[in-house]
Structures are given as C-alpha cells and as structure tokens.
JSON list of C-alpha atoms in Angstrom, two decimals:
[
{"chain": "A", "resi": 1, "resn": "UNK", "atom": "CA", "xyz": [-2.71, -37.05, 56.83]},
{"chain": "A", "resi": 2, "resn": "UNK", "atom": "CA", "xyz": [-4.46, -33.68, 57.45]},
{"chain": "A", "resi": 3, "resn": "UNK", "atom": "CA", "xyz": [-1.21, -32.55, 58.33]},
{"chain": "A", "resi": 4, "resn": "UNK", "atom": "CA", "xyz": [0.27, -33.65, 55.07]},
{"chain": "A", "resi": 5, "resn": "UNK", "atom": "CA", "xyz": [-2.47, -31.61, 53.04]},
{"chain": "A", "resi": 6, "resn": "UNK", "atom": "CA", "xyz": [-2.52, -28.57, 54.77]},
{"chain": "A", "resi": 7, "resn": "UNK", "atom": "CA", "xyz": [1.54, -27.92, 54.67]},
{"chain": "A", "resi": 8, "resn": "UNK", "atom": "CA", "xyz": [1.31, -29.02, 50.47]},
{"chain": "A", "resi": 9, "resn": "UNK", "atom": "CA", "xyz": [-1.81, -26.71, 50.41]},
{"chain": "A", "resi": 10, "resn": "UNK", "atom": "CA", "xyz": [0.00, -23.58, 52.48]},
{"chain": "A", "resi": 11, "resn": "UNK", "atom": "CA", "xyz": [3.28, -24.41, 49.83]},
{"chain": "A", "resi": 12, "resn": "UNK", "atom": "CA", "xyz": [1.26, -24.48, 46.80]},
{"chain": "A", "resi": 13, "resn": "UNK", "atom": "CA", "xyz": [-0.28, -21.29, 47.75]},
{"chain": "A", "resi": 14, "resn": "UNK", "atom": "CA", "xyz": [3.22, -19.19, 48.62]},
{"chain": "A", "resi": 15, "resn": "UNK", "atom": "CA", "xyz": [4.33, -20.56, 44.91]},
{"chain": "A", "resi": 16, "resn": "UNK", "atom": "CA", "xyz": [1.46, -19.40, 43.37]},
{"chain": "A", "resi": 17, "resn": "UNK", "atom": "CA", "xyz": [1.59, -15.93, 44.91]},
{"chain": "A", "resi": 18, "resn": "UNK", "atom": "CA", "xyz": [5.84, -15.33, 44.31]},
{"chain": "A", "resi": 19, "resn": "UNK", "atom": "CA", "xyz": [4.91, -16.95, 40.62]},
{"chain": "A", "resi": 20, "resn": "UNK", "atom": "CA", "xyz": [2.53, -14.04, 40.79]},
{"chain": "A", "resi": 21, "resn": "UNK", "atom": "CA", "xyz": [4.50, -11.41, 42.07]},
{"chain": "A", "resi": 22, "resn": "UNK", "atom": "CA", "xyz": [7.08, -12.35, 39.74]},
{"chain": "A", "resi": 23, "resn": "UNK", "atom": "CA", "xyz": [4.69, -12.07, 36.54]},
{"chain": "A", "resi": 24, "resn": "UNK", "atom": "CA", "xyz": [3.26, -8.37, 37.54]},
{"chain": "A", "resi": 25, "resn": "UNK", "atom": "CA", "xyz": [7.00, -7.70, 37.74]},
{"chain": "A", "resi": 26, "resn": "UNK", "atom": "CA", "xyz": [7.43, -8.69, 34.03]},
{"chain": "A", "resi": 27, "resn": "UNK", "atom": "CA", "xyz": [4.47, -7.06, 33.36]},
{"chain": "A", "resi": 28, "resn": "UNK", "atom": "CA", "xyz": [5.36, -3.44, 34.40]},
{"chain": "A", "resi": 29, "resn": "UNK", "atom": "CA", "xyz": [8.83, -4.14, 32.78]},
{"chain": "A", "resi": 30, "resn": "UNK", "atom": "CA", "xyz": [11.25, -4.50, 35.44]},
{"chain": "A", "resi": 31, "resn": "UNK", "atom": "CA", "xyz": [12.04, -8.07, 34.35]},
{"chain": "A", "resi": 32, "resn": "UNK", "atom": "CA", "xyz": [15.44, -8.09, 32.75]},
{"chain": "A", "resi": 33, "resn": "UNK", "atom": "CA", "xyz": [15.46, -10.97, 30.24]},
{"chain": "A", "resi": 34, "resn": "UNK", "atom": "CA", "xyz": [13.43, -12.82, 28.36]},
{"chain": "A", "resi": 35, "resn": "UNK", "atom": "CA", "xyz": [11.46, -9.61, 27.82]},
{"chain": "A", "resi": 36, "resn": "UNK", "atom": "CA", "xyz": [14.37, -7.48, 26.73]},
{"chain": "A", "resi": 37, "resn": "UNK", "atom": "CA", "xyz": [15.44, -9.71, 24.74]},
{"chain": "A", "resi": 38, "resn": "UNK", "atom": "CA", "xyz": [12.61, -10.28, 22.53]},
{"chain": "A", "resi": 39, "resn": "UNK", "atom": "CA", "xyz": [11.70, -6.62, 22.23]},
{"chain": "A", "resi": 40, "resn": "UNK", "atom": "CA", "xyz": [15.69, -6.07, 20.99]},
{"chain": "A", "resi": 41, "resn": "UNK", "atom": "CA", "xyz": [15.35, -9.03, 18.38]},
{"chain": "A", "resi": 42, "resn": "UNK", "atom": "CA", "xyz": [11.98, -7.16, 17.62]},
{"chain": "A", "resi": 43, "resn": "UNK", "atom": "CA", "xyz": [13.88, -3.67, 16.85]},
{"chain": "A", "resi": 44, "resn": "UNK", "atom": "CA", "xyz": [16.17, -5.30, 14.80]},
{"chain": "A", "resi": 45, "resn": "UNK", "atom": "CA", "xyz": [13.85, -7.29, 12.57]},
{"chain": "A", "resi": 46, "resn": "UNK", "atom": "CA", "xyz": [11.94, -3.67, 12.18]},
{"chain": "A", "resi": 47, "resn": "UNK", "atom": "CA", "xyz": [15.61, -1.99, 11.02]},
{"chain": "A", "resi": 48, "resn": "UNK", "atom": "CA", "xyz": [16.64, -4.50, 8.68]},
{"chain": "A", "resi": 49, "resn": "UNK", "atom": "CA", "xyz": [13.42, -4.33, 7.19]},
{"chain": "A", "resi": 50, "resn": "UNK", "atom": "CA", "xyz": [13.73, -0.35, 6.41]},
{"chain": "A", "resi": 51, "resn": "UNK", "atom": "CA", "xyz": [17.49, -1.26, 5.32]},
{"chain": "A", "resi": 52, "resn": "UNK", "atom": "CA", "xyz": [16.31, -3.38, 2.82]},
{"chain": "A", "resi": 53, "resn": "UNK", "atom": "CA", "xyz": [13.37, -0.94, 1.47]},
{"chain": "A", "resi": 54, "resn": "UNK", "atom": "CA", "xyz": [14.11, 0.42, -1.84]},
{"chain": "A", "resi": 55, "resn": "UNK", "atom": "CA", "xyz": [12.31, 3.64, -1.06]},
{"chain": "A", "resi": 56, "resn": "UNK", "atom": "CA", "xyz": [12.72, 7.02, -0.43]},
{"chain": "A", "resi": 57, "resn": "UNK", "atom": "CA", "xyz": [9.77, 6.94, 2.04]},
{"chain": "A", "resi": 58, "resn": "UNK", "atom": "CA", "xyz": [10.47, 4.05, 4.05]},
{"chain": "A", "resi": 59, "resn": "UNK", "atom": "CA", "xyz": [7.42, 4.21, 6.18]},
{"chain": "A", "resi": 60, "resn": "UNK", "atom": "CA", "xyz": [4.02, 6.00, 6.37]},
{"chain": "A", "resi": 61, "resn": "UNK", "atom": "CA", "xyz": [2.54, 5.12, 2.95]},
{"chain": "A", "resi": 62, "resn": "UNK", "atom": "CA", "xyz": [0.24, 1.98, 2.51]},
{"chain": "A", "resi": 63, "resn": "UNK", "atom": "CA", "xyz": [0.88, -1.18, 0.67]},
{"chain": "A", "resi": 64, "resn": "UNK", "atom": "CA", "xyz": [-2.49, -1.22, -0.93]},
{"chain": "A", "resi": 65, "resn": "UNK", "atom": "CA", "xyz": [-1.98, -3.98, -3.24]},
{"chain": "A", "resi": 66, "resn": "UNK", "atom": "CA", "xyz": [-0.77, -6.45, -0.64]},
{"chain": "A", "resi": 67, "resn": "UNK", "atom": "CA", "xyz": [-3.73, -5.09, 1.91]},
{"chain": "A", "resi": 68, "resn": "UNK", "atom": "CA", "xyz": [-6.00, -5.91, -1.20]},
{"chain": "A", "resi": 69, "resn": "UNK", "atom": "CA", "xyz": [-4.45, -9.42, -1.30]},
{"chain": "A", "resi": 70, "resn": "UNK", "atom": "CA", "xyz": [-4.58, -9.97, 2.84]},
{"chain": "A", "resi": 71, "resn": "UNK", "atom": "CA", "xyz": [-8.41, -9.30, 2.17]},
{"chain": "A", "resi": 72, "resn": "UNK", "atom": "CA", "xyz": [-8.85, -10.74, -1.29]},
{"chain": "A", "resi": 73, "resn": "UNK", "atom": "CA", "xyz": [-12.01, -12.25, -0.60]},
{"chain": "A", "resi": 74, "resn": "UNK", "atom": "CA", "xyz": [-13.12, -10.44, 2.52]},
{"chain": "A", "resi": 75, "resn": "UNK", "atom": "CA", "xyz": [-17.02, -10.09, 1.89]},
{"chain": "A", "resi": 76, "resn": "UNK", "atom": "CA", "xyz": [-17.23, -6.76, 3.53]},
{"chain": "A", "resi": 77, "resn": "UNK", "atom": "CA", "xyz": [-14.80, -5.75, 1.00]},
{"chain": "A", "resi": 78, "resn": "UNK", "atom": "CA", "xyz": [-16.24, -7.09, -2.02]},
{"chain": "A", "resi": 79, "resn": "UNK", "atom": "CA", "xyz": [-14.08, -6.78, -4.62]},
{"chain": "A", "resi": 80, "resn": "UNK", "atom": "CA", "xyz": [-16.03, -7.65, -8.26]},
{"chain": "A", "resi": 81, "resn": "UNK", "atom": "CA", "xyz": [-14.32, -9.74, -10.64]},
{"chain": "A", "resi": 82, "resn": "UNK", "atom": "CA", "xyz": [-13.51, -6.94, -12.83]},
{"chain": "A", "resi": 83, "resn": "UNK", "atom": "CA", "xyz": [-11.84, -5.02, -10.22]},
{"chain": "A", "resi": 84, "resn": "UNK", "atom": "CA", "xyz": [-9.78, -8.50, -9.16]},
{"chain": "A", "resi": 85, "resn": "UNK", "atom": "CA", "xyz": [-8.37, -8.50, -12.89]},
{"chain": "A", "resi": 86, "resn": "UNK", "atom": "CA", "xyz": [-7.45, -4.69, -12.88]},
{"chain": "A", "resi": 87, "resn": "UNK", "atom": "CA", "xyz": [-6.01, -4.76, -9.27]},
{"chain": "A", "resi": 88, "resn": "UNK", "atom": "CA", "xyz": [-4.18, -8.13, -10.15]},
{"chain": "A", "resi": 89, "resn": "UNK", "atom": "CA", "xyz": [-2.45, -5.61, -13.17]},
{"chain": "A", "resi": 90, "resn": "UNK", "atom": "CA", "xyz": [-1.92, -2.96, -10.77]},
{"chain": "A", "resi": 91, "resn": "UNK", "atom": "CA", "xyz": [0.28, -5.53, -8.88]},
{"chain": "A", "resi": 92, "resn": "UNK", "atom": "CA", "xyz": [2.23, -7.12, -11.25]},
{"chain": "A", "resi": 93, "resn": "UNK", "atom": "CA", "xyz": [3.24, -3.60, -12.94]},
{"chain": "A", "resi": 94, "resn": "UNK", "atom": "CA", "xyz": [4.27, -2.74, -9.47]},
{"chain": "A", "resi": 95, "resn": "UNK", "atom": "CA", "xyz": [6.11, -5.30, -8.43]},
{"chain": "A", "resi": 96, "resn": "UNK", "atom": "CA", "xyz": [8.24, -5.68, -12.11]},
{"chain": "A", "resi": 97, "resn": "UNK", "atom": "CA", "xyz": [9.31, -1.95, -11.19]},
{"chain": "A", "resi": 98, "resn": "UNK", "atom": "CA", "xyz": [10.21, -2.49, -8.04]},
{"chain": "A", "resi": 99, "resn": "UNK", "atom": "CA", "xyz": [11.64, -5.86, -8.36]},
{"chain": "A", "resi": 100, "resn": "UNK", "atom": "CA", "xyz": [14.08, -3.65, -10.95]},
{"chain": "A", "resi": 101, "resn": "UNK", "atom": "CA", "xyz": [15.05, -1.34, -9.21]},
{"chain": "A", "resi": 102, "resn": "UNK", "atom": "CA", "xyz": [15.89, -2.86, -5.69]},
{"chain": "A", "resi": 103, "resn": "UNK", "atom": "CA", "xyz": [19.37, -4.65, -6.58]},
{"chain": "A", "resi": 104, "resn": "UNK", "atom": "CA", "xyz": [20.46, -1.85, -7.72]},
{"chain": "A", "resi": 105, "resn": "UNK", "atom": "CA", "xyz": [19.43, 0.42, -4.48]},
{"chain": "A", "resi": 106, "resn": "UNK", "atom": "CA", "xyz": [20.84, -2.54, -2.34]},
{"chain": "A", "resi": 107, "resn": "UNK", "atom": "CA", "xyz": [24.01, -2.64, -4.72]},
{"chain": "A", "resi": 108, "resn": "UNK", "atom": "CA", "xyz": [25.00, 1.00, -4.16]},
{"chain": "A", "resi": 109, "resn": "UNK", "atom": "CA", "xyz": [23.73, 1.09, -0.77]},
{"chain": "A", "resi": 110, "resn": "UNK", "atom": "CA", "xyz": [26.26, -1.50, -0.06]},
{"chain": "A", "resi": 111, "resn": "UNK", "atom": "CA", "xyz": [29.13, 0.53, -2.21]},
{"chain": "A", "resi": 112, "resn": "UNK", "atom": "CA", "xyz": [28.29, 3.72, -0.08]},
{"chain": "A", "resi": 113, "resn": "UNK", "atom": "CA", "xyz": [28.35, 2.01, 3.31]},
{"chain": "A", "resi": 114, "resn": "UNK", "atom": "CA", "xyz": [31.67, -0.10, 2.27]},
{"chain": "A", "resi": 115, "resn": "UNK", "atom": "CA", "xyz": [32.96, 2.99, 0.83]},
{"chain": "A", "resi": 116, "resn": "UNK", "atom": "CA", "xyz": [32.47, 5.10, 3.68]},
{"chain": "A", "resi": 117, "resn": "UNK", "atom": "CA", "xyz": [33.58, 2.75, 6.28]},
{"chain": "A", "resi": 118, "resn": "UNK", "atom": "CA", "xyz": [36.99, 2.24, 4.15]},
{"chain": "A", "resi": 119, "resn": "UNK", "atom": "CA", "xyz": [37.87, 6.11, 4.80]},
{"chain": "A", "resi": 120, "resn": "UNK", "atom": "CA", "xyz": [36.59, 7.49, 0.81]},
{"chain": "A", "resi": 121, "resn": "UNK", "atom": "CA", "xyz": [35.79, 11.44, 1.55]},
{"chain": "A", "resi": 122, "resn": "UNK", "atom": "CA", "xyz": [32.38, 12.62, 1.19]},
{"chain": "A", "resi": 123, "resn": "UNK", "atom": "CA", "xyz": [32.83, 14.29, -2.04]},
{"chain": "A", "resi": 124, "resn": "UNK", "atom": "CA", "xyz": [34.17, 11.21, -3.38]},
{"chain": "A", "resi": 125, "resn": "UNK", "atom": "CA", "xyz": [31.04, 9.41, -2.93]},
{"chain": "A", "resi": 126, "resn": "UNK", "atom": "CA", "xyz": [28.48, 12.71, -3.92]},
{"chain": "A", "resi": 127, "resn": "UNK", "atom": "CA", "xyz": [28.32, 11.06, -7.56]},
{"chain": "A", "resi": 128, "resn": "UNK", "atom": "CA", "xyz": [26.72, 7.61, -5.99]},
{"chain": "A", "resi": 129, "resn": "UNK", "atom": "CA", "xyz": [24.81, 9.17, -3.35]},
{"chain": "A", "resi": 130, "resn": "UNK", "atom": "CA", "xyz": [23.03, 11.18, -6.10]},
{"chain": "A", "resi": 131, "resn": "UNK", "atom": "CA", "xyz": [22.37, 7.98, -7.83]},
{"chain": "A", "resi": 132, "resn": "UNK", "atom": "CA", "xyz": [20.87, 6.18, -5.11]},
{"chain": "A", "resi": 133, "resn": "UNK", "atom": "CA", "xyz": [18.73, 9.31, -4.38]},
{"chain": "A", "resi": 134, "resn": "UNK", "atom": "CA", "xyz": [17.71, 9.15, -7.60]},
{"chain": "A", "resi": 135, "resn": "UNK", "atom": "CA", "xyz": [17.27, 5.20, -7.83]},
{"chain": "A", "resi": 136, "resn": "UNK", "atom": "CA", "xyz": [14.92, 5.57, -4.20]},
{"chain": "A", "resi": 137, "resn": "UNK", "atom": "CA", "xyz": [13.16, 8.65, -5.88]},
{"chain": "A", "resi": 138, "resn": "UNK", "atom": "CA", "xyz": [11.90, 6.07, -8.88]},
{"chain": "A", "resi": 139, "resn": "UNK", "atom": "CA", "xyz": [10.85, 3.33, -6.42]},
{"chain": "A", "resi": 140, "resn": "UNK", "atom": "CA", "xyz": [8.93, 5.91, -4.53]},
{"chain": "A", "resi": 141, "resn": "UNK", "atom": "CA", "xyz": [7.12, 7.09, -7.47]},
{"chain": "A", "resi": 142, "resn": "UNK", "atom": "CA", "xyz": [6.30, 3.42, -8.49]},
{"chain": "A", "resi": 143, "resn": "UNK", "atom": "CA", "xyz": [4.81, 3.38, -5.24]},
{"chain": "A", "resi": 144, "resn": "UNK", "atom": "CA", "xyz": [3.14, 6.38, -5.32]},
{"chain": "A", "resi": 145, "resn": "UNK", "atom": "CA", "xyz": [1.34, 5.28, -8.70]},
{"chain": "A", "resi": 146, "resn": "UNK", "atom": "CA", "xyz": [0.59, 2.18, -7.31]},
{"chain": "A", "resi": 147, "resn": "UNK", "atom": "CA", "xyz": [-1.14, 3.65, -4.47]},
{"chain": "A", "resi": 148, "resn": "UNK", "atom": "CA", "xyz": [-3.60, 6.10, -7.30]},
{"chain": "A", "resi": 149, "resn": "UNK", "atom": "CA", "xyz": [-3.79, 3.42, -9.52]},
{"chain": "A", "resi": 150, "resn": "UNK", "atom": "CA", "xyz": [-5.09, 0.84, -6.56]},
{"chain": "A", "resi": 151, "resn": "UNK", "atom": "CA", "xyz": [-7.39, 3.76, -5.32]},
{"chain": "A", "resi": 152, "resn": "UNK", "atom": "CA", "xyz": [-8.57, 4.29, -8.97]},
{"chain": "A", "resi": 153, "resn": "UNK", "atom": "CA", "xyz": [-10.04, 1.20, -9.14]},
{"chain": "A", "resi": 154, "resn": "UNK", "atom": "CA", "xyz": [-11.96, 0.63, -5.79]},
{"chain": "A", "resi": 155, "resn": "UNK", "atom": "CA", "xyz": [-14.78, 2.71, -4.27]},
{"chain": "A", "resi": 156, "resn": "UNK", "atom": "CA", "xyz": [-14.37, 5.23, -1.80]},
{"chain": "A", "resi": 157, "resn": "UNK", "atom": "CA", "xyz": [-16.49, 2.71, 0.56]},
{"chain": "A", "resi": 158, "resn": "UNK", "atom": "CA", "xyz": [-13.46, -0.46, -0.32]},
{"chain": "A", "resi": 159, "resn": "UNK", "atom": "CA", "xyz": [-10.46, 2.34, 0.23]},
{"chain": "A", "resi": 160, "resn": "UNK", "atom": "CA", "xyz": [-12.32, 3.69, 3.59]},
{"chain": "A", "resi": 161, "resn": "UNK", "atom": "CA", "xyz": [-12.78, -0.14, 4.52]},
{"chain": "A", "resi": 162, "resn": "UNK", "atom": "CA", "xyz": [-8.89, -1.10, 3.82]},
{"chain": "A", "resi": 163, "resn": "UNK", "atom": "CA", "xyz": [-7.81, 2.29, 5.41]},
{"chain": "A", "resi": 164, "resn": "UNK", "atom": "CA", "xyz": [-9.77, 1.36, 8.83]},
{"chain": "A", "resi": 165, "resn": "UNK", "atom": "CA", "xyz": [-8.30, -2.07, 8.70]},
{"chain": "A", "resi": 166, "resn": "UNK", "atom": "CA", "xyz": [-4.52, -0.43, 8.29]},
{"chain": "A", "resi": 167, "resn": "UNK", "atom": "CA", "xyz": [-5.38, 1.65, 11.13]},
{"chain": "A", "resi": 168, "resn": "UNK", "atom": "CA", "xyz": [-6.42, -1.05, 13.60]},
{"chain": "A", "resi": 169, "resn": "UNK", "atom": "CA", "xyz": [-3.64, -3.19, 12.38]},
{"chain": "A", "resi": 170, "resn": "UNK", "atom": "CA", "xyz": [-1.11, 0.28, 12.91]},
{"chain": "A", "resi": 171, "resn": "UNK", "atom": "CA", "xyz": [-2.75, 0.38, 16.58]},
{"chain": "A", "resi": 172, "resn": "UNK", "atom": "CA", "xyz": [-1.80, -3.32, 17.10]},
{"chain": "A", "resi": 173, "resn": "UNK", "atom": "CA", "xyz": [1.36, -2.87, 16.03]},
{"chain": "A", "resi": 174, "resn": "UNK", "atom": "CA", "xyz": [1.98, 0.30, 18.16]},
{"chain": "A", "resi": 175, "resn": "UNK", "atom": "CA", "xyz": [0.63, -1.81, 21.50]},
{"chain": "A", "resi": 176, "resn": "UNK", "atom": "CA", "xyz": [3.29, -4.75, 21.15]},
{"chain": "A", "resi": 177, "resn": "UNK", "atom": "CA", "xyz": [5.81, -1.96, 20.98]},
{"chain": "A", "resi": 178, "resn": "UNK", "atom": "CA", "xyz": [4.75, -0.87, 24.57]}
]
C-alpha cells in the first residue's frame, strides 16, 4: 500500500513540474501554437478594424462620446442631467455624419483596391483617390468637432477623469500586445 502511494505521489509530482516547465515556456514565448495563434487572429481583428474606419486619422484621437457612454453613470464622473441631454445631441449629430459618409469611403475604398489590383495606372485612379481623401478629410473633421463639442460641455475635472481612464485602458491594451 505505502508502496502504491509513494510511486502515484513521486508521478504526480514529475507531471506537475514538466506541466510547469511547459507553462514558463509559454510564458516567455517560445511556445509555438495556441499562443501564436491567438495573437495573429488578434492583429487581424485590429487591421480590419482600421480598414473599415472612415477616417483620415485612424488612430490616436479619442472616442469621447462612446467613453461618455462606457461611463454614463459612473459617480466619479457625474454627469448632470443637463449635460446627459447635450452630450446625448453631441452623439447623435455625430453619428448621422458619420453614418453618411462611411459607405461611401468603404465604396471607393473598394473601387481603388479592385481597381488597382485589376492593372488601372495610377493616374487613372488620381480622380478617386482625391475623392476618398476628401470623403476621410470630412469624417475626420466630424470627429474633430465631436471631440470640442464633447469637451465643451464637460468640466475640465470630467475630461481629465475620462482622459485618465483612456490612458489606463491604452496601457491595458498595450500589455496584451506583449
């Protein structure tokens, strides 16, 4: 009998440390994988996400109408009910404009790449390329105004509050992509 437990006990323990070994393996990254793999389907979520951005600037400036929603009713925010109705305009005005203009960015986004890929020369395509510049520019610019009109109505202590919570969440972010 003791025999019986000691060998299960020494062959628990030599699983435990090669599961072990194994896991700080995966943890420094030289597991192939399960690992890789999820970090590729990661990347690719990330670009077809910027793909299907209708802006110029696809990445750096805040979404501070949907942070305002994430924290709608965060006390330490405190948003008054005035400043719900005004931000709640802010929104909708942003979202018509945007919701406008990205078919047509996606549209000739699409004709460009096709286009292209089909063999038309450059100069061919200058004309739409100067559109969809132009198209992006727009959708920036609704942006843009969203962004003063958003700041416009909350305090500098709300903004400051919103812009810490963007920067935590950026550092999150930045950590799973280690």
């Amino acid at each position: 009998m003791k025999k019986v437990l000691l060998s299960s006990i020494a062959a628990l323990s030599l699983l435990m440390v090669s599961a072990q070994a194994e896991g700080m393996k995966c943890g420094a990254g030289k597991c192939g994988g399960a690992m890789k793999q999820g970090m590729m389907q990661k990347a690719k979520k990330m670009h077809k996400k910027r793909m299907n951005s209708p802006f110029l600037i696809k990445h750096g400036l805040p979404h501070l109408t949907k942070m305002v929603a994430k924290s709608w009713d965060d006390p330490k925010l405190a948003l008054t009910a005035d400043q719900k109705a005004k931000l709640m305009e802010v929104r909708k005005t942003t979202m018509s404009g945007v919701k406008k203009l990205k078919p047509e960015v996606m549209k000739l986004r699409k004709e460009i790449i096709e286009a292209s890929k089909a063999g038309t020369k450059a100069d061919a395509l200058k004309a739409k390329v100067e559109k969809l510049a132009s198209l992006e520019a727009e959708a920036t610019m609704v942006h843009l105004n969203c962004i003063d009109s958003t700041k416009a109505v909350l305090t500098k202590a709300q903004y400051d509050y919103l812009m810490q919570k963007r920067k935590g969440h950026m550092k999150k972010m930045q950590e799973k992509m280690i």
